[in-house]
Coordinates of C-alpha atoms in Angstrom, one line a residue:
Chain H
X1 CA 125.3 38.2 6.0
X2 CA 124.8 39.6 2.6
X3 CA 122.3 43.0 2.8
X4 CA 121.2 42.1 -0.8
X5 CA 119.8 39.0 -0.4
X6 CA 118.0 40.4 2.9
X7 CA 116.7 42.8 1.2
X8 CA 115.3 40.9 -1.5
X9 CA 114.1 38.1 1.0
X10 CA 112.6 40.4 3.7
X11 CA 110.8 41.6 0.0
X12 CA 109.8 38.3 -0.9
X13 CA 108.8 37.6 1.9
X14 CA 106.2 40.6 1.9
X15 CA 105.2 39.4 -1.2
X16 CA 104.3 36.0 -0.6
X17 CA 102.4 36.7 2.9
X18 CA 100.4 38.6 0.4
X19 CA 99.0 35.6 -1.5
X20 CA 97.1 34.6 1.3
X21 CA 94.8 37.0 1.6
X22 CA 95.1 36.7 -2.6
X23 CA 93.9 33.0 -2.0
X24 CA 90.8 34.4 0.1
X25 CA 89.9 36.6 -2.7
X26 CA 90.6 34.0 -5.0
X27 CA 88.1 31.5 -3.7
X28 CA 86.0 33.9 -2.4
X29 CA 84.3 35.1 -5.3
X30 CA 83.7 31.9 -6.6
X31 CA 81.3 31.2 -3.7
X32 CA 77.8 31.7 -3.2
X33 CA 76.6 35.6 -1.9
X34 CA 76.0 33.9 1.4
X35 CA 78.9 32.1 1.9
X36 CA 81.5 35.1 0.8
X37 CA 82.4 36.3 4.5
X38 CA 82.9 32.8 5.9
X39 CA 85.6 31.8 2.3
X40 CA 87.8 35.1 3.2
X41 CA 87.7 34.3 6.9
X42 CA 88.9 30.9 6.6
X43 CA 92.2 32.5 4.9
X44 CA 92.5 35.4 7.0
X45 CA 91.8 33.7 10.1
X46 CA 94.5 31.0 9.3
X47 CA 97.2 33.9 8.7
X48 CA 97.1 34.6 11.8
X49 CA 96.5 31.2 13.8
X50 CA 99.4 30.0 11.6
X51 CA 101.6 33.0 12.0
X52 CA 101.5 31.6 16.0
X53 CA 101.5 28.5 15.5
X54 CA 105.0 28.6 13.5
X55 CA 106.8 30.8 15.6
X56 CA 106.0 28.4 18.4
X57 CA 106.4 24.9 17.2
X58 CA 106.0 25.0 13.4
X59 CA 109.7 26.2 12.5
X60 CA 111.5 23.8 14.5
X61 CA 109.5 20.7 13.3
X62 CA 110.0 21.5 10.1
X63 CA 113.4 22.8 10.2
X64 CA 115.4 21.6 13.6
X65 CA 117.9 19.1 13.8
X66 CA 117.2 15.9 11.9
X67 CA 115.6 13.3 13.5
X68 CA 115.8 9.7 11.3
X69 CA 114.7 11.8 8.7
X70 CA 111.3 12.0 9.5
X71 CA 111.1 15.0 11.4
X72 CA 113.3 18.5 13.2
X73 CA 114.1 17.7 16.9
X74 CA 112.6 20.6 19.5
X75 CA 116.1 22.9 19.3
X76 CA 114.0 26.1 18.0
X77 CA 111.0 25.5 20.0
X78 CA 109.6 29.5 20.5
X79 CA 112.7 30.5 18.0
X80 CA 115.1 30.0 21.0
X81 CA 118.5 29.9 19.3
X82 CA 117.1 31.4 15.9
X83 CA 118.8 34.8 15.9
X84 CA 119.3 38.6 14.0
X85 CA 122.8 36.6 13.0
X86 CA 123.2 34.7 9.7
X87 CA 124.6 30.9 10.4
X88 CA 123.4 28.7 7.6
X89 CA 122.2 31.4 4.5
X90 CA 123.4 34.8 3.4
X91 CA 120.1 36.0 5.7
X92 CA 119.6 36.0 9.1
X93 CA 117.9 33.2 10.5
X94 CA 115.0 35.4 11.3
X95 CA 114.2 35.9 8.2
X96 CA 114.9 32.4 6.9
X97 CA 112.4 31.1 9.5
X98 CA 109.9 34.1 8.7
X99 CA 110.3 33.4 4.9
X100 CA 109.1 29.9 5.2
X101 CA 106.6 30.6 7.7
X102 CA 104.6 32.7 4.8
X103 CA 104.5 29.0 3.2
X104 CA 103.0 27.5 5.8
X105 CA 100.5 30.1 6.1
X106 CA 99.4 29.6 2.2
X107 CA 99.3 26.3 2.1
X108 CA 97.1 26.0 5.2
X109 CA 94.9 28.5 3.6
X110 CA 94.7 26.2 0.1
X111 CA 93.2 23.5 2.0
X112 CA 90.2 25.5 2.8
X113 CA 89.0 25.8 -1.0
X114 CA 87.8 22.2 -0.9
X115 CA 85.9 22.4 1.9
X116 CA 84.2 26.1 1.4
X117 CA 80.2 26.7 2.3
X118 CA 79.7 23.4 4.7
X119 CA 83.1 23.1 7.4
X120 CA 82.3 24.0 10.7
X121 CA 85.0 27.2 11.3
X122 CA 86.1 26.0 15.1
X123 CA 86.6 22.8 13.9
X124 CA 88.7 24.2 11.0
X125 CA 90.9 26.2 13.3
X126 CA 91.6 23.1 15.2
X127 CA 92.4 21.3 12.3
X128 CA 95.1 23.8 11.5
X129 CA 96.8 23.2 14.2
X130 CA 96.6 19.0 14.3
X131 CA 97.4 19.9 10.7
X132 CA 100.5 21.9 10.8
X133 CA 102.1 19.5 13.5
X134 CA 101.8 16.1 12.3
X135 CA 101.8 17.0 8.3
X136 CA 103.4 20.2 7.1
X137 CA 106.7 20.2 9.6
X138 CA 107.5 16.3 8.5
X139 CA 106.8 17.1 4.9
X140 CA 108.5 20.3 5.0
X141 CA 111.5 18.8 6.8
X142 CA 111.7 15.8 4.3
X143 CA 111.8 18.1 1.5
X144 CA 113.3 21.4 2.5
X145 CA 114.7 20.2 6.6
X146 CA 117.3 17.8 5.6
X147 CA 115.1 15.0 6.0
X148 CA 114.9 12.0 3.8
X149 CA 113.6 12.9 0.5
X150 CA 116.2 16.2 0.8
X151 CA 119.2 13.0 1.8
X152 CA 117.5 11.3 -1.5
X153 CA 118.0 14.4 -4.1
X154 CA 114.4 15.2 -4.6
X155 CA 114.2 18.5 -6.3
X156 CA 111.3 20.8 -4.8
X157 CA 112.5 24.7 -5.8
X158 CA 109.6 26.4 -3.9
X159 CA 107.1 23.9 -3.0
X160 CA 105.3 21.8 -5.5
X161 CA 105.2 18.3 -2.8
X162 CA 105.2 20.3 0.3
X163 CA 102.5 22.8 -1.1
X164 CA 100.6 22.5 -3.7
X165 CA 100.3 18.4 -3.7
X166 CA 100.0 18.5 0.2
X167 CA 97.3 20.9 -0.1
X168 CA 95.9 19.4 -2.7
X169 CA 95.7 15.8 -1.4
X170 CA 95.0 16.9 2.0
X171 CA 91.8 19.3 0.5
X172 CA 91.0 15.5 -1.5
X173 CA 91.2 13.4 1.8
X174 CA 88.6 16.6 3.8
X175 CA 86.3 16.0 1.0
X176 CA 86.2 12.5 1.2
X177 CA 84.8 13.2 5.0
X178 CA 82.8 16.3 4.3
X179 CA 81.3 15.0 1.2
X180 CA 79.4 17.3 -1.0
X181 CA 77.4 20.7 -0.7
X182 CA 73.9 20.2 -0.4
X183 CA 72.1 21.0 -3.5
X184 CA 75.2 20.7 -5.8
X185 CA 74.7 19.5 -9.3
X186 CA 70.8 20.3 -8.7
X187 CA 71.0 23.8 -7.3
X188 CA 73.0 26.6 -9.1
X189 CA 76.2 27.4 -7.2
X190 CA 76.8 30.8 -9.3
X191 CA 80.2 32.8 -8.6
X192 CA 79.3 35.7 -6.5
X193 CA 81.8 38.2 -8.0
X194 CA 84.4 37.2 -10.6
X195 CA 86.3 40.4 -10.8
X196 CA 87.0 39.3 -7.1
X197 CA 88.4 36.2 -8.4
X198 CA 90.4 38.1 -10.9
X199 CA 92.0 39.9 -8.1
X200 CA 92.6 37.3 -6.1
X201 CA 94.9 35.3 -9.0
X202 CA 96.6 39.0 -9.6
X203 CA 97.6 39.0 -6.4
X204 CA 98.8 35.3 -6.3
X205 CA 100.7 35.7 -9.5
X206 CA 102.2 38.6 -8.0
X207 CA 103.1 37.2 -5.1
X208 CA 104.4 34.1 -6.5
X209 CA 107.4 36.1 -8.1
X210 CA 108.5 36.3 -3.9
X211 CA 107.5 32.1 -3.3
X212 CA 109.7 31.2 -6.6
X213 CA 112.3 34.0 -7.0
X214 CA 112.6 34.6 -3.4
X215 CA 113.3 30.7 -3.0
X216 CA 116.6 31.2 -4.5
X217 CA 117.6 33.0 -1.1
X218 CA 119.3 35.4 -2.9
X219 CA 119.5 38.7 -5.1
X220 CA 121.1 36.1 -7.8
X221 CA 120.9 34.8 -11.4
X222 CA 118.8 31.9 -9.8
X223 CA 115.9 34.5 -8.8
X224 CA 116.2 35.9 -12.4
X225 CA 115.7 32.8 -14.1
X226 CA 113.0 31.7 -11.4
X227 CA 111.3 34.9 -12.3
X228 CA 111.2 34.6 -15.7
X229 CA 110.0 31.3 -15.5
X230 CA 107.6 31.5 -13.2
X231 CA 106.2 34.3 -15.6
X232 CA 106.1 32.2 -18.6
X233 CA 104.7 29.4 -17.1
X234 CA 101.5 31.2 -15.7
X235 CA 101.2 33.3 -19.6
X236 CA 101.4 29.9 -21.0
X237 CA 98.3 27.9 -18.6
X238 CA 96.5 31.0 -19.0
X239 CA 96.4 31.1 -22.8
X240 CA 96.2 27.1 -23.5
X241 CA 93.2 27.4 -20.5
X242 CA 91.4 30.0 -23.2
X243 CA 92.2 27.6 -25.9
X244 CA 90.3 24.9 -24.6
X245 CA 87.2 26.8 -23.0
X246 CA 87.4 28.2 -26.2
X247 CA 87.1 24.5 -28.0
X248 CA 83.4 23.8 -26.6
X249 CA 82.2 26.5 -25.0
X250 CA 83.4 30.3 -24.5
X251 CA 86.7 31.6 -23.5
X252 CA 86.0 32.6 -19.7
X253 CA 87.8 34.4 -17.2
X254 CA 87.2 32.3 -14.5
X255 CA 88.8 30.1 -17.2
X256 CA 91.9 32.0 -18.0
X257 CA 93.1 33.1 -14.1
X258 CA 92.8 29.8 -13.1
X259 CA 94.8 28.6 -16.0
X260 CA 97.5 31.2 -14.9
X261 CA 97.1 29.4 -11.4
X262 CA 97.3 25.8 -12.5
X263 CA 101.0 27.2 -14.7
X264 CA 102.1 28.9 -11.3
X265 CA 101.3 25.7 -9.2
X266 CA 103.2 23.6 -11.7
X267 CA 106.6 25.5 -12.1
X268 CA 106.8 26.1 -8.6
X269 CA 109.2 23.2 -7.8
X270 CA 110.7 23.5 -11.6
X271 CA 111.5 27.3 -11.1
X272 CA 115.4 27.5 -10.5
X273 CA 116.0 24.3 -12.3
X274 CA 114.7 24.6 -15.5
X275 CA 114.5 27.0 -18.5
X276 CA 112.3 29.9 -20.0
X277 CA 111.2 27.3 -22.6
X278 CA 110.9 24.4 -20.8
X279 CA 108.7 26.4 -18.4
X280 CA 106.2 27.4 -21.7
X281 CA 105.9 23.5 -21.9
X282 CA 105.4 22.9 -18.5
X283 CA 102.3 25.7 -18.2
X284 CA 101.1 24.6 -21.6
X285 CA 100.9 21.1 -20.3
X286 CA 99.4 22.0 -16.8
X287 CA 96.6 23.8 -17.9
X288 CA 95.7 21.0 -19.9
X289 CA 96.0 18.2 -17.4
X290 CA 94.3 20.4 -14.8
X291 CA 91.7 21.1 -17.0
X292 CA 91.1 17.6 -17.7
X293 CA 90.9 16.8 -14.0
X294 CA 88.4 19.1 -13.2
X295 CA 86.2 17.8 -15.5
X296 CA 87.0 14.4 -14.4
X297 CA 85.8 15.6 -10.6
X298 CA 82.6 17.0 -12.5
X299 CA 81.6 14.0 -14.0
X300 CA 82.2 11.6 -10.6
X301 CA 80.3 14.3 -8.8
X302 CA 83.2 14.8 -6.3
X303 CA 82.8 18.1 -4.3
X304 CA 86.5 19.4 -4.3
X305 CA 84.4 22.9 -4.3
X306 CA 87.3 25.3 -5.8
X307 CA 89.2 22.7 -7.0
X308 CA 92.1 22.6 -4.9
X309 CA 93.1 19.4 -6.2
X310 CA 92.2 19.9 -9.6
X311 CA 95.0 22.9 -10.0
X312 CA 97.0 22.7 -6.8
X313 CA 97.4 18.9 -6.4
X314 CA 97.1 17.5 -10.2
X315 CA 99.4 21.0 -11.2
X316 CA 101.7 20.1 -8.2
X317 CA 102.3 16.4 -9.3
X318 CA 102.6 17.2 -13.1
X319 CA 105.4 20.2 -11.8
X320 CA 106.9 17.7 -9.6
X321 CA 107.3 15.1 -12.2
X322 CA 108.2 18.2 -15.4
X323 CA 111.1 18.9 -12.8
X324 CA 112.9 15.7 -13.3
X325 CA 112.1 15.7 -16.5
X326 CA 113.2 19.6 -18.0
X327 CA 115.9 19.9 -15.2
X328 CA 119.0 21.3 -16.4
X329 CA 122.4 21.2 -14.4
X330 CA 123.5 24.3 -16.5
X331 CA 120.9 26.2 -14.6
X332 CA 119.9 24.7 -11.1
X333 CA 123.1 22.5 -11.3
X334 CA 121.0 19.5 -11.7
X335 CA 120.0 17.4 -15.1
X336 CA 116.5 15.7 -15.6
X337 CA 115.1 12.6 -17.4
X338 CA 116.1 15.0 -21.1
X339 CA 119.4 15.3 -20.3
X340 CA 119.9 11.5 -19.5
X341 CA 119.4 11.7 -16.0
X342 CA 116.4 9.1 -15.5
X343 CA 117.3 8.5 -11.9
X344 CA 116.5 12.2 -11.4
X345 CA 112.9 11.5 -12.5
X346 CA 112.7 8.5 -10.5
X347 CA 113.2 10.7 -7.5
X348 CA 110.7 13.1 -8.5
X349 CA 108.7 10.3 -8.7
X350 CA 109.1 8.6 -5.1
X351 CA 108.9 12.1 -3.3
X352 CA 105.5 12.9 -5.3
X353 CA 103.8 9.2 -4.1
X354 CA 105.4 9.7 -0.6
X355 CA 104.4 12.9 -0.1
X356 CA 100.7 12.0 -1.2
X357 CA 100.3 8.8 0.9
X358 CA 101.1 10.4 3.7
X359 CA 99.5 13.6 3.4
X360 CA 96.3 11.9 2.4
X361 CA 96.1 9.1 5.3
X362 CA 97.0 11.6 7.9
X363 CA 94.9 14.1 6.9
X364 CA 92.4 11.6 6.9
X365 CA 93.0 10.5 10.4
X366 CA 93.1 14.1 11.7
X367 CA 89.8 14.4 10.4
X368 CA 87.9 11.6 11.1
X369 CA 89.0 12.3 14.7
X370 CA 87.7 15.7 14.6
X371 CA 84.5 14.9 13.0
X372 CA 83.8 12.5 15.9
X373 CA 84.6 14.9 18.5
X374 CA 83.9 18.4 17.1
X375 CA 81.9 17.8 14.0
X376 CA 83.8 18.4 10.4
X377 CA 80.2 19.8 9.3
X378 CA 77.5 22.4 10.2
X379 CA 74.1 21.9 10.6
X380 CA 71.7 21.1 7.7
X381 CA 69.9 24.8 8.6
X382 CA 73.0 26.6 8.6
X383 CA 74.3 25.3 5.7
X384 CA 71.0 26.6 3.9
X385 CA 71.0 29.7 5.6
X386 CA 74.6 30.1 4.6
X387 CA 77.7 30.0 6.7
X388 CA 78.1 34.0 6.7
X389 CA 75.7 34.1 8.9
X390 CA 75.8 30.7 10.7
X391 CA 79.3 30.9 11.6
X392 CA 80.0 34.5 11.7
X393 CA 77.3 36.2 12.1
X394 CA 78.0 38.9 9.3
X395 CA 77.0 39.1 6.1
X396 CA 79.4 40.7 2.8
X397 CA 77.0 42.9 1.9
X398 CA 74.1 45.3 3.7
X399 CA 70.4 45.5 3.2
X400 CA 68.9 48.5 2.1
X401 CA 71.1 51.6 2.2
Chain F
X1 CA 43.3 55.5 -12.0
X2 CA 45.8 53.0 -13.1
X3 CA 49.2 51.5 -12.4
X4 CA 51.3 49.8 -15.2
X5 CA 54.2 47.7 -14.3
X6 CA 56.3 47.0 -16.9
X7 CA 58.9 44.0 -17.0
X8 CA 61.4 45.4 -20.0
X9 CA 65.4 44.9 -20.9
X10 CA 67.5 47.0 -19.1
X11 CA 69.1 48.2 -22.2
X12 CA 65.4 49.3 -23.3
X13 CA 64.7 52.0 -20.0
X14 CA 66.1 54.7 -21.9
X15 CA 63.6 54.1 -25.0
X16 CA 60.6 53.4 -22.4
X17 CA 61.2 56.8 -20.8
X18 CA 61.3 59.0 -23.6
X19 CA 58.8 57.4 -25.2
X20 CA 56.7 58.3 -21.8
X21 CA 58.0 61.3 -21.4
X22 CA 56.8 62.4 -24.8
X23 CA 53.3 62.1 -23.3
X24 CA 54.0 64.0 -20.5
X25 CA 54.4 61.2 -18.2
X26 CA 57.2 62.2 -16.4
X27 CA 56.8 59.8 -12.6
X28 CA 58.1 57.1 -12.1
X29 CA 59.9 54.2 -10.0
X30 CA 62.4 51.8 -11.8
X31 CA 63.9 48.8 -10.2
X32 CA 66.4 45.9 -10.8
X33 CA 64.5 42.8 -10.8
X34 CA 65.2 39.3 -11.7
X35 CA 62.3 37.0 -13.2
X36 CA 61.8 34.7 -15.8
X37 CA 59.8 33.5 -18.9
X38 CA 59.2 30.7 -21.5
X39 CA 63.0 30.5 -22.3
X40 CA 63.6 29.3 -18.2
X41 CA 66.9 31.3 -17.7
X42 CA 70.4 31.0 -19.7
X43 CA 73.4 28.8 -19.5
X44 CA 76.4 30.1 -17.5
X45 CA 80.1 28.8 -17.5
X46 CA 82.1 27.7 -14.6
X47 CA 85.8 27.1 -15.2
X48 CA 84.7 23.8 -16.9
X49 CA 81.4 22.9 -17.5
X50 CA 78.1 25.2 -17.4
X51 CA 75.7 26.1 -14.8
X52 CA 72.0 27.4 -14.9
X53 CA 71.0 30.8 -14.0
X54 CA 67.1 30.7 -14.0
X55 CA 66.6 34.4 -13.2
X56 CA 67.7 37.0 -15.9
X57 CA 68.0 40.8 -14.6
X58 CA 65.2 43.0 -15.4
X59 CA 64.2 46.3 -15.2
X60 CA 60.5 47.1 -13.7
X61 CA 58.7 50.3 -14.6
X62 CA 56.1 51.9 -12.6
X63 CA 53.7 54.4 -13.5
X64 CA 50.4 55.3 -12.1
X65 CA 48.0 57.6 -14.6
X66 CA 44.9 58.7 -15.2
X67 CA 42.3 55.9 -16.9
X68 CA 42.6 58.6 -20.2
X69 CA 46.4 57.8 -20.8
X70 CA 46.8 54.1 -19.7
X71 CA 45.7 52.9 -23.2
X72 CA 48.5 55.2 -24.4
X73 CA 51.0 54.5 -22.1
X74 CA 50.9 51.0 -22.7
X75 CA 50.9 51.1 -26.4
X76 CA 54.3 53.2 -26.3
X77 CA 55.9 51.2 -23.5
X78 CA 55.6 48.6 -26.0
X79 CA 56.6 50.0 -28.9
X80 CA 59.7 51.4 -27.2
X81 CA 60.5 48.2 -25.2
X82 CA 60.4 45.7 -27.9
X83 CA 63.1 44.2 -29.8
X84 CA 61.1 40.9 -31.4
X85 CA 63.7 38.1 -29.5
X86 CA 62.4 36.3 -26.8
X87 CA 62.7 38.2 -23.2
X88 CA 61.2 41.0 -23.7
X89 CA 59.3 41.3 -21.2
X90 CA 55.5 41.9 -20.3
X91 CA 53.2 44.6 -18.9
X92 CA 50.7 44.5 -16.3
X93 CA 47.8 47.0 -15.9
X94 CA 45.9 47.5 -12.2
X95 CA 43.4 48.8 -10.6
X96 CA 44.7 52.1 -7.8
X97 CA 42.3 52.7 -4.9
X98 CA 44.1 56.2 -4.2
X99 CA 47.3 58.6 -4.4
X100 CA 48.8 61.0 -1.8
X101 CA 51.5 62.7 -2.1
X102 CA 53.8 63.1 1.0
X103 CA 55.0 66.5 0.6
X104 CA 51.7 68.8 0.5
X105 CA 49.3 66.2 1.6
X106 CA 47.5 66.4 -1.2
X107 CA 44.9 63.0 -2.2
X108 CA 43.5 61.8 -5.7
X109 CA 44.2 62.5 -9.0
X110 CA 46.1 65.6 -8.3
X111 CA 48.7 63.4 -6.9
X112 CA 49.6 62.2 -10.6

């Protein structure tokens, strides 16, 4: 056991359980007044379902012994076996399993942002825990559990397939069932507070310097570099995000933090592999394709509310994809698609359409199940009234006085 | 006696009120309001694209006065509330059955 890298993972780990509630804030001022209480809840509510639920059964699906590839055997079922002692990192296995259960918890809590002011909140807690199971401890174990796509050579630093283009498709498949708010392109849907948004992406950026440095595992050169590219990246998507607001409209800052956002989202798997300047390309070029997305879902009229998709899915495939392309074995030990290593992008390439078919059929199946025995929507009524008060019974802010 | 509402820009109050005050109109209750005229609201921006806001925030001023200083009062709330763009707002006069004032119990125009 190494006390640096504990110390900087037991950090990082602090760190990135603080992007969740980062994410509530995030979306939550983006919604409608009535609908405030019910966007943080779904975040905080699914910190601590998820914080259970991987402890429990989460860990050792994700990361148990391999079983053909697909999934982590039962070994560390309630963490039996997972001790203070360090047997496969420089860090105990606590905080290995602890670390990666802060992912978990985030990505769960992305999902929610497509399905904001109409999902029924009992139904979404059940849907957490169907969804954890049967989707994020496979992909997580493909990827980052020694199951297949790990056995292929995919490259995923910190999580752009088992994230942000889970999340993402997963959010796409919800919507698909949900469908769209009532009233939307008809009604205006005006942010509630954008300062709130503001502090919400501060605190993801922030945080994301524990998701990508801290997924290094160590206090090493590799967390510098992922640091300072993970910087870059989200300077660059903020600024070329201005830029283009900028081009036909105004330059917004709703605009510009989820530019910053998008750049985070896409050098997330790129982060130890790839350099300072390849990371300015890879932000520059995810705040355009994200960009161009979300206006895409405008025009079709699909109801991905806070574009989950849009930034974490489209951001997640382009940084999944920029990672075979800008790897560099000098840095991360592997070369991509510039340094004449196609078969590296082909990789890339099977692990991002893998991870999507599967996250998108499942998550459909999960939730056409639900919606025939729970209900995936409220009521007409309490939709109007507002979920705040349908679902919660609170409201964000008091009457007179 | 006679109450004027006044729909004006927030950035206009502090003109309204000195303008009033110079007349020795010193009451009166100011609230945030949100309304709308001939222009029908103002584009928004999202992250892409625009929205509609069809209410714009506006101040209302209300003052009750004698039937004497109403003419007045009007004339300088407008003079001190204009600006010549569109949205600047519009003022009501009505009628007032009575006053009281809370404190001393006092009814009528002693109350203003």
């Amino acid at each position: 056991m190494n006390s640096g890298d504990t110390a900087w993972i037991l950090v990082s780990t602090a760190l990135v359980m603080l992007m969740t509630p980062g994410v509530a804030l995030f979306y939550g001022g983006m919604v409608r007044k009535k609908n405030l209480i019910s966007t943080l809840m779904m975040s905080f509510a699914v910190l601590a379902l998820v914080s259970i639920l991987w402890v429990v059964f989460g860990y050792t699906l994700a990361f148990g012994p391999d079983i053909a590839g697909f999934v982590g055997g039962l070994d560390f079922l309630g963490l039996k076996d997972v001790g203070m002692e360090a047997t496969s990192y420089s860090i105990p296995d606590l905080l290995y399993m602890m670390f990666q259960g802060v992912f978990a918890v985030i990505t769960v809590a992305l999902i929610t942002g497509a399905v904001v002011e109409r999902i029924k909140f009992s139904t979404l807690m059940v849907f957490a825990v169907a969804w954890l199971a049967l989707i994020y401890g496979p992909v997580a174990h493909w990827v980052w559990g020694g199951g297949w796509l790990a056995q292929l050579g995919a490259l995923d630093f910190a999580g752009g397939t088992v994230v942000h283009i889970n999340a993402g498709v997963s959010a796409a498949a919800l919507v698909v069932l949900l469908g769209a708010r009532k009233g939307l392109g008809r009604e205006p849907m005006e942010p509630n507070n954008i300062p709130m948004v503001m502090l919400g992406a501060a605190l993801l950026w922030f945080g994301w310097f524990g998701f990508n440095a801290g997924s290094s595992l160590g206090a090493n050169g590799g967390a510098a570099n992922a640091f300072v590219t993970t910087n870059t990246a989200a300077a660059a998507a903020a600024l070329v995000w201005i830029l283009l607001s900028w081009r036909t409209r105004k330059p917004t800052l709703l605009g510009a933090v989820t530019g910053a956002v998008a750049g985070l989202v896409a050098i997330t798997p790129a982060a130890g592999f790839v350099s300072p300047m390849a990371a300015i390309a890879i932000g520059a070029v995810a705040a355009a394709v994200c960009y161009f997305a979300m206006n895409f879902k405008a025009k079709i009229g699909f109801d991905d509310s806070l574009d989950v998709m849009s930034v974490h899915g489209v951001g997640g495939i382009w940084g999944a994809l920029a990672t075979g392309i800008f790897a560099n074995a000098a840095i991360g030990g592997v070369d991509g698609a510039l340094a004449g290593n196609l078969g590296q992008l082909w990789n890339q390439i099977i692990a991002v359409g893998a991870v999507m078919a599967y996250s998108f059929i499942g998550t459909l199946a999960i939730g056409k199940i639900l919606d025939k025995t729970m209900g995936l929507r409220v009521k007409e009524l309490e939709e109007v009234v507002g979920l705040d008060l349908s679902q919660h019974g609170e409201r964000a802010y008091g009457g007179i006085k | 006696m006679k109450k004027i509402e006044a729909i004006i820009r927030e950035e206009r109050l502090d003109a309204v009120k000195k303008a009033l005050e110079e007349m020795g109109l010193i009451g009166m209750t100011v609230t945030e309001v949100s309304g709308r005229g001939q222009q029908k609201g103002i584009p928004l921006q999202w992250r892409v694209g625009e929205y509609r806001v069809d209410f714009l925030p506006k101040l209302k001023v209300e003052i009750v006065c004698h039937g004497d200083d109403c003419g007045a009062a009007v004339e300088a709330i407008m003079k001190a509330a204009k600006t010549g763009r569109i949205g600047d707002g519009k003022i009501f006069v009505l009628p007032v059955e009575s006053a009281h004032r809370i404190r001393t119990g006092e009814t009528g125009q002693a109350v203003i």
